[in-house]
XYZ file of C-alpha atoms in Angstrom:
632
model
C 0.187 -0.137 -0.080
C 1.261 3.336 -1.148
C 1.613 6.556 1.285
C -0.736 8.139 -0.639
C -3.339 5.552 -0.150
C -2.515 5.473 3.449
C -3.210 9.400 3.894
C -6.391 9.170 2.282
C -7.533 6.507 4.572
C -6.287 8.333 7.684
C -8.082 11.394 6.169
C -11.270 9.605 5.490
C -11.225 8.001 9.439
C -10.680 11.652 10.626
C -13.483 13.078 8.935
C -15.740 10.080 9.853
C -14.590 10.613 13.268
C -15.664 14.430 12.949
C -19.060 13.476 11.712
C -19.954 10.963 14.747
C -18.585 13.631 17.234
C -21.072 16.394 15.366
C -24.267 14.044 15.527
C -23.621 13.038 19.099
C -23.039 16.339 20.150
C -26.043 17.626 18.520
C -28.266 14.809 20.575
C -28.016 11.929 18.228
C -26.136 9.192 20.891
C -26.656 6.218 18.445
C -23.779 7.710 15.958
C -21.278 7.148 18.867
C -22.799 3.856 19.804
C -20.376 0.871 18.461
C -22.861 -1.397 19.315
C -25.722 0.218 17.109
C -25.398 -1.689 14.040
C -21.480 -1.341 13.801
C -21.932 0.251 10.163
C -21.006 3.706 8.934
C -23.720 3.826 6.505
C -26.609 3.333 9.752
C -24.483 5.922 12.026
C -23.771 8.926 9.508
C -26.985 8.895 7.356
C -29.607 7.943 10.257
C -27.808 10.909 12.144
C -28.108 12.836 9.112
C -31.862 12.112 8.359
C -32.322 12.399 12.192
C -30.921 16.492 11.970
C -32.922 17.410 9.068
C -36.111 15.748 10.266
C -35.617 17.722 13.521
C -35.046 20.919 11.471
C -37.783 21.129 8.792
C -41.336 21.905 9.853
C -42.485 18.950 7.787
C -40.986 15.170 8.255
C -39.156 13.307 5.573
C -40.815 10.533 3.900
C -38.749 7.875 5.409
C -39.833 5.534 8.031
C -38.277 4.089 10.836
C -38.341 0.635 9.222
C -36.375 2.056 6.237
C -33.511 3.705 9.043
C -33.277 0.409 10.922
C -33.269 -2.016 7.607
C -31.395 -0.017 5.149
C -29.403 -3.083 4.389
C -30.043 -3.629 0.752
C -28.295 -1.683 -2.227
C -31.832 -0.594 -3.410
C -32.990 0.889 -0.278
C -29.559 2.588 0.674
C -30.011 4.595 -2.973
C -33.642 5.534 -2.366
C -32.647 6.939 0.892
C -29.952 8.481 -0.245
C -31.655 10.300 -2.974
C -34.244 11.593 -0.409
C -31.859 13.063 1.675
C -30.191 14.487 -1.331
C -33.513 16.187 -2.742
C -34.067 17.453 0.709
C -30.540 19.176 1.195
C -31.405 20.674 -2.313
C -34.636 22.014 -1.110
C -33.375 23.560 1.962
C -30.436 25.598 -0.373
C -27.047 23.755 1.050
C -24.255 25.659 -0.240
C -22.550 22.258 -0.844
C -22.588 20.403 -3.719
C -22.734 16.286 -3.213
C -24.302 13.693 -5.210
C -26.149 11.124 -4.071
C -23.645 7.984 -4.518
C -21.643 9.795 -1.913
C -24.351 9.625 0.493
C -24.873 5.966 -0.369
C -20.970 5.441 -0.116
C -20.280 7.516 3.098
C -17.841 9.640 1.667
C -16.491 11.353 4.698
C -14.640 14.206 3.357
C -17.603 15.578 1.061
C -20.053 14.779 3.967
C -18.328 16.579 6.602
C -19.384 19.912 5.543
C -23.148 19.135 4.769
C -23.043 17.773 8.127
C -21.620 20.492 9.738
C -24.051 22.784 7.565
C -27.127 20.767 8.851
C -26.450 20.446 12.296
C -25.399 24.523 12.686
C -29.132 25.020 11.101
C -30.132 21.951 13.896
C -28.892 24.328 16.782
C -30.005 27.342 15.347
C -33.565 25.721 15.050
C -33.497 24.277 18.784
C -32.207 27.986 19.651
C -35.279 29.817 18.330
C -37.949 27.057 19.272
C -36.547 27.101 22.817
C -36.478 23.373 22.896
C -39.861 23.117 22.947
C -39.777 19.225 21.806
C -37.108 18.001 24.336
C -39.369 19.925 26.835
C -42.252 18.076 25.806
C -40.841 14.908 25.994
C -39.287 15.588 29.492
C -42.617 17.185 30.399
C -44.486 13.803 29.418
C -42.210 11.506 31.372
C -42.441 13.487 34.274
C -46.404 12.902 34.042
C -46.229 9.204 33.431
C -43.851 8.896 36.729
C -45.748 11.429 39.051
C -48.919 11.980 37.544
C -50.344 15.733 36.839
C -51.738 17.620 34.025
C -49.907 18.734 30.440
C -49.316 22.403 29.788
C -48.226 25.147 31.995
C -48.328 24.276 35.827
C -49.872 26.711 38.318
C -49.362 26.936 41.977
C -51.990 24.642 43.230
C -50.728 22.148 40.578
C -47.209 22.333 41.877
C -48.200 21.888 45.367
C -50.283 18.669 44.908
C -47.591 17.162 43.018
C -45.108 18.078 45.852
C -47.383 16.620 48.375
C -48.009 13.041 45.751
C -43.784 13.163 45.749
C -43.669 13.198 49.298
C -46.307 10.736 49.792
C -44.865 8.394 47.366
C -41.323 8.590 48.794
C -41.610 9.332 52.885
C -40.250 7.017 55.033
C -42.561 4.091 55.898
C -43.535 3.348 59.612
C -44.817 0.137 61.388
C -48.206 -1.082 60.304
C -48.223 -4.312 62.585
C -47.249 -5.271 65.762
C -47.020 -8.908 67.615
C -49.508 -9.331 70.346
C -48.110 -9.402 73.862
C -44.985 -8.086 72.956
C -42.989 -4.670 72.647
C -39.876 -5.440 70.273
C -39.292 -8.320 68.070
C -39.088 -11.358 69.760
C -36.242 -13.400 70.650
C -37.537 -16.412 70.170
C -37.206 -18.559 66.770
C -34.936 -18.830 63.960
C -32.740 -16.010 62.736
C -35.199 -16.196 59.466
C -38.414 -16.285 61.321
C -37.189 -13.242 62.976
C -36.218 -11.250 60.045
C -39.658 -12.483 58.375
C -41.433 -10.855 61.888
C -39.413 -7.489 61.406
C -40.425 -7.449 57.991
C -44.353 -8.354 58.108
C -44.236 -5.428 61.257
C -43.566 -2.531 58.206
C -45.470 -4.389 55.604
C -42.895 -6.113 53.843
C -42.508 -9.769 53.435
C -39.385 -12.309 52.486
C -38.980 -12.966 48.764
C -36.917 -15.357 46.509
C -33.976 -13.044 43.950
C -32.633 -16.360 42.668
C -33.721 -14.680 39.114
C -34.033 -18.553 37.488
C -37.646 -17.349 35.916
C -37.310 -13.655 35.388
C -39.659 -11.067 37.559
C -39.852 -10.358 40.899
C -39.598 -13.135 42.958
C -39.379 -15.450 39.585
C -42.630 -15.307 38.264
C -43.983 -17.575 35.815
C -43.669 -16.696 33.069
C -41.295 -17.317 30.217
C -39.950 -14.064 29.427
C -37.131 -13.858 32.218
C -33.917 -12.988 31.399
C -32.239 -16.619 33.077
C -31.993 -19.829 31.895
C -36.048 -20.174 31.495
C -35.727 -18.516 28.480
C -35.395 -22.319 26.966
C -38.714 -23.100 25.703
C -39.768 -26.881 25.948
C -40.764 -27.110 22.449
C -36.911 -26.935 21.210
C -35.439 -29.673 24.196
C -34.878 -32.096 21.541
C -33.013 -29.911 19.646
C -30.922 -29.005 22.386
C -27.239 -30.428 23.452
C -26.653 -32.995 26.391
C -25.413 -29.866 28.500
C -28.442 -27.553 27.930
C -30.961 -30.515 28.789
C -28.905 -30.753 31.737
C -29.161 -27.222 32.483
C -33.219 -27.351 32.278
C -33.539 -30.358 34.112
C -31.644 -28.198 36.677
C -33.974 -25.124 36.158
C -36.751 -27.097 36.584
C -35.591 -28.526 40.272
C -34.134 -25.342 41.187
C -37.916 -23.536 40.226
C -39.709 -26.362 42.346
C -37.420 -25.586 45.105
C -37.946 -22.147 44.947
C -41.542 -22.467 44.567
C -41.462 -24.537 47.811
C -39.579 -21.973 49.189
C -42.058 -19.009 48.529
C -44.874 -21.659 49.869
C -43.016 -22.171 53.128
C -42.728 -18.419 53.675
C -46.041 -17.512 52.846
C -47.625 -20.228 55.219
C -45.062 -18.573 57.617
C -46.499 -15.313 57.233
C -49.866 -16.269 57.695
C -49.595 -18.107 60.415
C -47.243 -14.940 62.043
C -49.883 -12.628 60.893
C -52.205 -14.332 63.274
C -50.226 -12.967 66.350
C -50.163 -9.368 64.926
C -52.329 -6.435 65.452
C -52.727 -3.001 63.326
C -51.388 0.551 65.036
C -54.395 2.071 64.290
C -56.314 3.584 61.417
C -53.381 5.924 60.552
C -51.023 3.271 59.140
C -49.820 3.191 56.248
C -50.331 1.111 53.231
C -47.669 0.687 50.466
C -46.587 2.808 47.973
C -46.346 1.991 44.317
C -42.725 1.133 44.393
C -42.966 -0.505 47.476
C -43.440 -4.310 48.358
C -44.957 -4.193 51.485
C -48.698 -4.840 50.207
C -47.807 -8.116 48.909
C -48.697 -9.693 51.766
C -52.020 -8.993 51.265
C -52.481 -8.817 47.459
C -55.965 -9.905 45.800
C -58.524 -9.260 43.983
C -59.435 -5.420 45.532
C -55.717 -3.983 44.661
C -56.042 -5.217 41.147
C -59.150 -3.603 40.724
C -57.754 -0.678 42.441
C -54.920 -0.730 39.526
C -57.203 -0.901 37.166
C -59.085 2.130 38.371
C -55.987 4.301 38.831
C -55.150 2.686 34.750
C -58.596 4.301 33.582
C -57.897 7.513 35.557
C -54.703 8.019 33.776
C -56.487 7.213 30.427
C -58.968 9.715 31.401
C -56.373 11.981 31.815
C -54.437 11.239 28.922
C -57.926 12.131 27.183
C -58.462 15.319 28.572
C -55.043 16.497 27.722
C -55.440 15.577 24.293
C -58.750 17.605 24.395
C -57.232 20.331 25.551
C -54.367 19.965 22.957
C -57.104 19.940 20.301
C -58.774 22.995 21.764
C -55.286 24.988 21.694
C -54.930 23.664 17.832
C -58.307 25.046 17.216
C -57.464 28.169 18.876
C -54.187 28.450 17.038
C -56.396 27.960 13.667
C -58.859 30.599 14.599
C -55.919 32.702 15.432
C -54.405 32.309 11.871
C -57.496 32.967 10.349
C -57.773 36.084 11.732
C -54.070 37.015 11.017
C -55.009 36.076 7.492
C -57.759 38.600 7.073
C -56.273 41.186 8.577
C -53.216 40.683 6.267
C -56.022 40.599 3.219
C -57.716 43.786 4.514
C -54.779 45.656 5.029
C -52.942 44.847 1.627
C -53.405 48.404 0.463
C -52.002 49.714 3.204
C -49.022 47.912 2.952
C -47.932 48.933 -0.028
C -47.957 52.410 0.994
C -46.356 52.188 4.591
C -42.832 50.580 4.827
C -43.621 49.993 8.486
C -46.972 48.293 8.179
C -45.353 45.987 5.295
C -42.755 44.956 7.478
C -45.020 44.053 10.400
C -46.830 42.042 8.203
C -44.007 40.299 7.465
C -43.131 39.602 10.554
C -46.847 38.603 11.244
C -46.478 35.550 8.640
C -42.974 34.766 9.794
C -44.570 34.714 13.438
C -47.960 32.554 12.126
C -45.343 30.342 10.119
C -42.976 29.724 12.862
C -46.118 29.411 15.285
C -47.666 26.827 12.626
C -44.269 24.850 12.331
C -43.949 24.518 16.119
C -47.369 23.228 16.598
C -47.205 20.880 14.186
C -43.722 19.647 15.441
C -45.514 19.838 18.787
C -48.721 17.450 17.774
C -46.960 15.352 16.121
C -44.311 14.766 18.486
C -46.681 14.362 21.368
C -48.435 11.976 19.272
C -45.450 9.975 18.924
C -44.360 10.411 22.708
C -47.502 9.691 23.820
C -47.960 6.217 21.646
C -44.098 5.373 22.550
C -45.171 5.877 26.270
C -48.353 3.745 25.970
C -46.044 1.082 24.636
C -43.689 1.041 27.062
C -46.248 1.110 29.708
C -47.539 -1.749 28.410
C -44.396 -3.573 27.703
C -43.486 -2.989 31.599
C -46.622 -4.181 32.949
C -46.265 -7.422 30.858
C -42.632 -8.028 31.900
C -43.025 -7.343 35.218
C -39.740 -5.675 35.816
C -40.580 -2.588 37.594
C -37.576 -2.995 40.064
C -34.779 -3.908 37.136
C -36.050 -0.659 35.224
C -35.737 1.291 38.199
C -32.426 0.203 39.075
C -31.553 0.775 35.231
C -32.641 4.445 35.401
C -30.788 5.058 38.730
C -27.701 3.806 37.040
C -28.110 5.643 34.020
C -28.170 8.648 36.282
C -25.318 7.810 38.129
C -23.921 7.201 34.579
C -24.591 10.896 33.564
C -23.459 12.243 37.340
C -19.907 10.447 36.566
C -19.599 12.045 33.090
C -20.436 15.466 34.667
C -17.893 14.891 37.539
C -15.335 13.399 35.058
C -15.722 16.567 32.841
C -15.524 18.812 35.670
C -12.322 16.787 37.093
C -10.484 17.463 33.459
C -11.188 20.771 33.337
C -9.994 20.771 36.948
C -6.924 19.310 35.997
C -6.053 21.542 33.351
C -6.319 24.571 35.017
C -4.152 23.330 37.646
C -1.935 22.296 34.668
C -1.940 25.663 33.301
C -1.220 27.152 36.635
C 1.813 24.687 36.754
C 2.949 25.619 33.269
C 2.731 29.774 34.192
C 4.645 28.966 37.479
C 6.971 27.052 35.664
C 7.864 30.126 33.336
C 7.802 32.483 35.942
C 10.441 30.685 37.923
C 12.422 30.683 35.007
C 11.932 33.851 34.186
C 12.825 35.686 37.678
C 15.834 32.876 38.647
C 18.625 34.929 39.206
C 22.064 32.868 38.868
C 25.425 34.321 40.473
C 28.169 34.781 37.778
C 29.918 31.914 39.355
C 27.175 29.441 38.455
C 26.631 31.057 35.008
C 30.676 30.560 34.700
C 30.479 26.694 35.597
C 27.610 26.067 33.643
C 29.893 27.450 30.274
C 32.377 25.235 31.196
C 30.311 22.462 31.531
C 28.660 23.177 28.126
C 32.095 23.631 26.969
C 33.221 20.161 28.189
C 29.673 18.556 26.835
C 30.400 19.955 23.325
C 34.312 18.734 23.464
C 32.881 15.390 24.208
C 30.425 15.230 21.518
C 32.968 16.036 18.998
C 35.399 13.622 20.371
C 32.457 10.836 20.266
C 31.746 12.007 16.685
C 35.453 11.421 15.790
C 35.468 8.217 17.244
C 32.441 7.084 15.749
C 34.076 8.103 12.317
C 36.845 6.224 12.509
C 34.596 3.597 13.847
C 33.048 3.236 10.532
C 36.040 3.634 8.798
C 37.474 0.506 10.481
C 34.387 -1.157 9.970
C 34.797 -0.459 6.256
C 38.275 -1.846 5.909
C 37.150 -5.089 8.133
C 34.031 -5.413 6.082
C 36.778 -5.405 2.393
C 39.189 -7.736 4.211
C 36.503 -10.058 5.270
C 35.504 -10.243 1.489
C 38.933 -10.539 0.474
C 39.356 -13.070 2.539
C 35.941 -14.835 1.492
C 37.349 -14.900 -2.177
C 40.476 -16.827 -1.343
C 39.521 -20.543 -1.488
C 40.092 -22.439 1.533
C 41.883 -26.021 2.044
C 38.717 -27.797 1.446
C 37.479 -26.131 -0.979
C 40.923 -26.689 -3.211
C 40.274 -30.433 -2.337
C 37.111 -29.994 -3.741
C 38.243 -28.185 -6.973
C 41.055 -31.127 -7.491
C 38.461 -33.633 -7.213
C 36.401 -32.013 -9.591
C 39.519 -31.595 -12.292
C 40.472 -35.132 -11.686
C 36.907 -36.688 -12.573
C 36.769 -33.787 -15.076
C 39.876 -35.355 -16.892
C 39.300 -38.639 -16.258
C 36.306 -38.130 -18.373
C 38.033 -36.217 -20.683
C 40.342 -39.274 -21.119
C 37.735 -41.356 -21.608
C 35.802 -39.752 -24.254
C 39.272 -39.119 -26.028
C 40.106 -42.925 -25.830
C 36.708 -43.626 -27.022
C 37.217 -41.135 -29.965
C 40.529 -42.606 -31.340
C 39.184 -46.071 -31.188
C 36.406 -44.973 -33.800
C 38.827 -43.016 -35.743
C 41.268 -46.330 -35.956
C 38.222 -47.858 -36.602
C 37.020 -46.100 -39.582
C 40.323 -45.614 -40.796
C 40.847 -49.659 -41.056
C 37.400 -50.022 -42.372
C 37.909 -47.390 -45.073
C 41.674 -49.033 -45.933
C 39.922 -52.172 -45.776
C 37.443 -50.702 -48.381
C 39.885 -49.205 -50.599
C 41.740 -52.613 -50.920
C 38.687 -54.592 -51.915
C 37.920 -51.654 -54.401
C 41.247 -51.994 -56.190
C 40.392 -56.021 -55.712
C 37.413 -55.600 -57.601
C 38.560 -53.405 -60.272
C 41.297 -55.833 -60.672
C 39.553 -58.918 -61.207
C 37.177 -56.655 -63.624
C 40.069 -55.293 -65.961
C 41.254 -59.123 -65.871
C 37.998 -60.674 -67.078
C 37.763 -58.065 -69.851
C 40.971 -58.130 -71.060
C 41.550 -62.448 -70.758
C 39.558 -63.111 -74.134
C 41.409 -60.381 -76.121
C 44.754 -61.532 -74.617
C 44.359 -65.199 -75.496
C 43.796 -64.932 -79.199
C 47.271 -65.026 -80.002
C 50.901 -65.636 -78.808
C 52.188 -61.736 -78.166
C 48.902 -60.696 -76.538
C 49.371 -63.561 -74.106
C 52.885 -62.648 -73.236
C 51.700 -59.275 -72.865
C 49.024 -60.015 -70.444
C 51.289 -61.912 -68.473
C 54.097 -59.326 -68.049
C 50.970 -57.079 -66.997
C 49.932 -60.058 -64.445
C 53.285 -60.271 -62.805
C 53.555 -56.677 -62.677
C 50.218 -56.518 -60.808
C 51.183 -59.197 -58.406
C 54.419 -57.366 -57.741
C 52.631 -54.515 -56.486
C 50.524 -56.368 -54.543
C 53.431 -57.978 -52.484
C 55.001 -54.630 -52.438
C 51.987 -53.551 -50.682
C 51.695 -56.320 -48.534
C 55.296 -55.754 -47.285
C 54.320 -52.429 -46.299
C 51.528 -53.154 -43.917
C 53.344 -55.852 -42.312
C 55.997 -53.427 -41.761
C 53.579 -50.577 -40.524
C 51.749 -53.854 -38.096
C 55.303 -54.657 -36.887
C 56.086 -51.039 -35.782
C 52.777 -50.906 -33.864
C 53.401 -54.022 -32.139
C 56.539 -52.685 -31.206
C 54.643 -49.449 -30.111
C 52.506 -51.556 -28.173
C 55.055 -53.791 -26.361
C 56.850 -50.498 -25.354
C 53.539 -48.981 -24.079
C 52.873 -51.967 -21.938
C 56.679 -51.775 -20.696
C 56.196 -48.303 -19.708
C 52.770 -49.112 -17.788
C 54.196 -51.581 -16.213
C 56.829 -49.575 -14.626
C 54.363 -46.701 -13.830
C 52.090 -49.439 -11.902
C 55.152 -50.202 -9.833
C 56.032 -46.656 -9.074
C 52.196 -46.295 -8.026
C 52.481 -49.217 -6.003
C 56.155 -47.836 -4.300
C 54.136 -44.461 -4.065
C 51.040 -46.017 -1.949
C 53.445 -48.082 0.332
C 55.763 -44.668 1.020
C 52.425 -42.915 1.945
C 51.355 -45.648 4.319
C 54.702 -45.820 5.742
C 54.645 -41.921 6.298
C 51.232 -42.147 7.978
C 52.387 -44.646 10.196
C 55.441 -42.454 11.034
C 52.799 -39.351 11.635
C 50.781 -41.238 13.986
C 54.178 -42.450 16.019
C 55.119 -38.674 15.852
C 51.931 -37.745 17.362
C 52.170 -40.754 19.685
C 55.801 -39.995 20.998
C 54.996 -35.759 21.313
C 51.783 -36.642 23.518
C 54.279 -38.807 25.730
C 57.062 -35.860 25.729
C 54.252 -33.632 26.788
C 52.871 -35.928 29.181
C 56.096 -36.107 30.862
C 57.100 -32.503 30.717
C 53.728 -31.887 32.559
C 54.314 -34.716 34.922
C 57.364 -32.732 35.685
């Protein structure tokens, strides 16, 4: 990978981090949540859609399922085109194409996100966080009751009294007959159970095998009870053992709960109420579980109906406000229509009309946003309330809420701690600079410092010179090492000698074989020449024989020619016999020389053997002499 590619990837990653930081700071925490889908498209494009939707008075034509299921290419392309069209309608000053949005081109998206977040923050500043305040009000009403809209003093006082009633410390509700305090008799579990019963509480099991408070019987818990019985046949051996252990634990827990209920009923027979002013358990308490029955379930149902009626009343109030707004809008439009001619004449009135129109548009957008947001919030709150009632995890949700608040508090403390550390660091740096500026060294100390610096400079120069000499010496050593490596060792020379001997033997064998081939060829060629001469002579005799036998003179001439031919053949035979004898003499001479060489070789081997024996004897005597010298 080239350096340019690495720089491009680093720049893109930095731009992506800046985009996620902007979205998180604007109020979209999912952009910085690594557990949320883990894809850049979901975080960046989802955050951009959220910012645009929060900025515009009308929502985008994008459903929640489209944002959550944007996994296919076609869905991403359509979503990118919608965002691109919306940005163009918002008169975005930057140029960007849909494929850059779909491909999450971070360098191109960064200025767009900055511009969108800036508009969103400006919009929030103008609206005064009306949407966020409305959502907080709905959440407050869900937890603590009360009507919507502005709170008057009477309503505020009622809510304060209600919260004090909900969270005030409970007193004793019952007292055991014949004693002023807890009985010291019985087991520790019985004494604890008595104490809880006096304050309207009871002991419960917290093994959490079935998921609800005390381990309810539903299968929606978060423990191992979530294993469905219909899939037992497909489970592994360990899962089946775990399911069996769960059943046994559930039976034990059920038996323990039944025994504690019997103990509570038996102990309650010896209790008496402390009076009409005794407390009852609040919504968050669990003391009322001792006497839970159809009556309290009916009370809870009535409370739910009251809350439902209250929410309907709030919706009617919002509808009335909407009608008032529409009436005001019509009145303003009528006033603007009636004063159209005067607006063209008077510039002041025209400006006032423009302001009225802007105010009307803002109020219309605010009302639409508030109504849409309120509807969404009410719907989500109803769903959450229903899920909360069905799950039976009120205590867990309460604990989760406390943990979230604790996390936010820790974040604020961390931020304050970092700011404090930064201030302290700045103060220390300033003190250090002041100390360096105000330090007054004596003349002797400055002289000593100058001498030390001079000595240090000389040592550095000497070190640099020694380092250069060392580098030169290393170069010389490397050059000498290469020259030494070029000189063959004794082992290499022996190997070279063996290879040359083998090559010489191979060449000698090849030369001898070639000589035999040449000798054979010359012999066969000479034989062929003699045979050709013989055939030619026989043909000549055969052709001239009849003509030579016709008269006496031709016969004599023919015989003379025949004798000369015989003489020539005998001369040739004598020459060849002389050559053969010479060759035989040469072979005999070579055999004699070979015999002498073999004898010299035998003597050489014998002398080498004797020399080796003498060398071994010399080494043995040398060792003995060294041993004798060492003993002395």
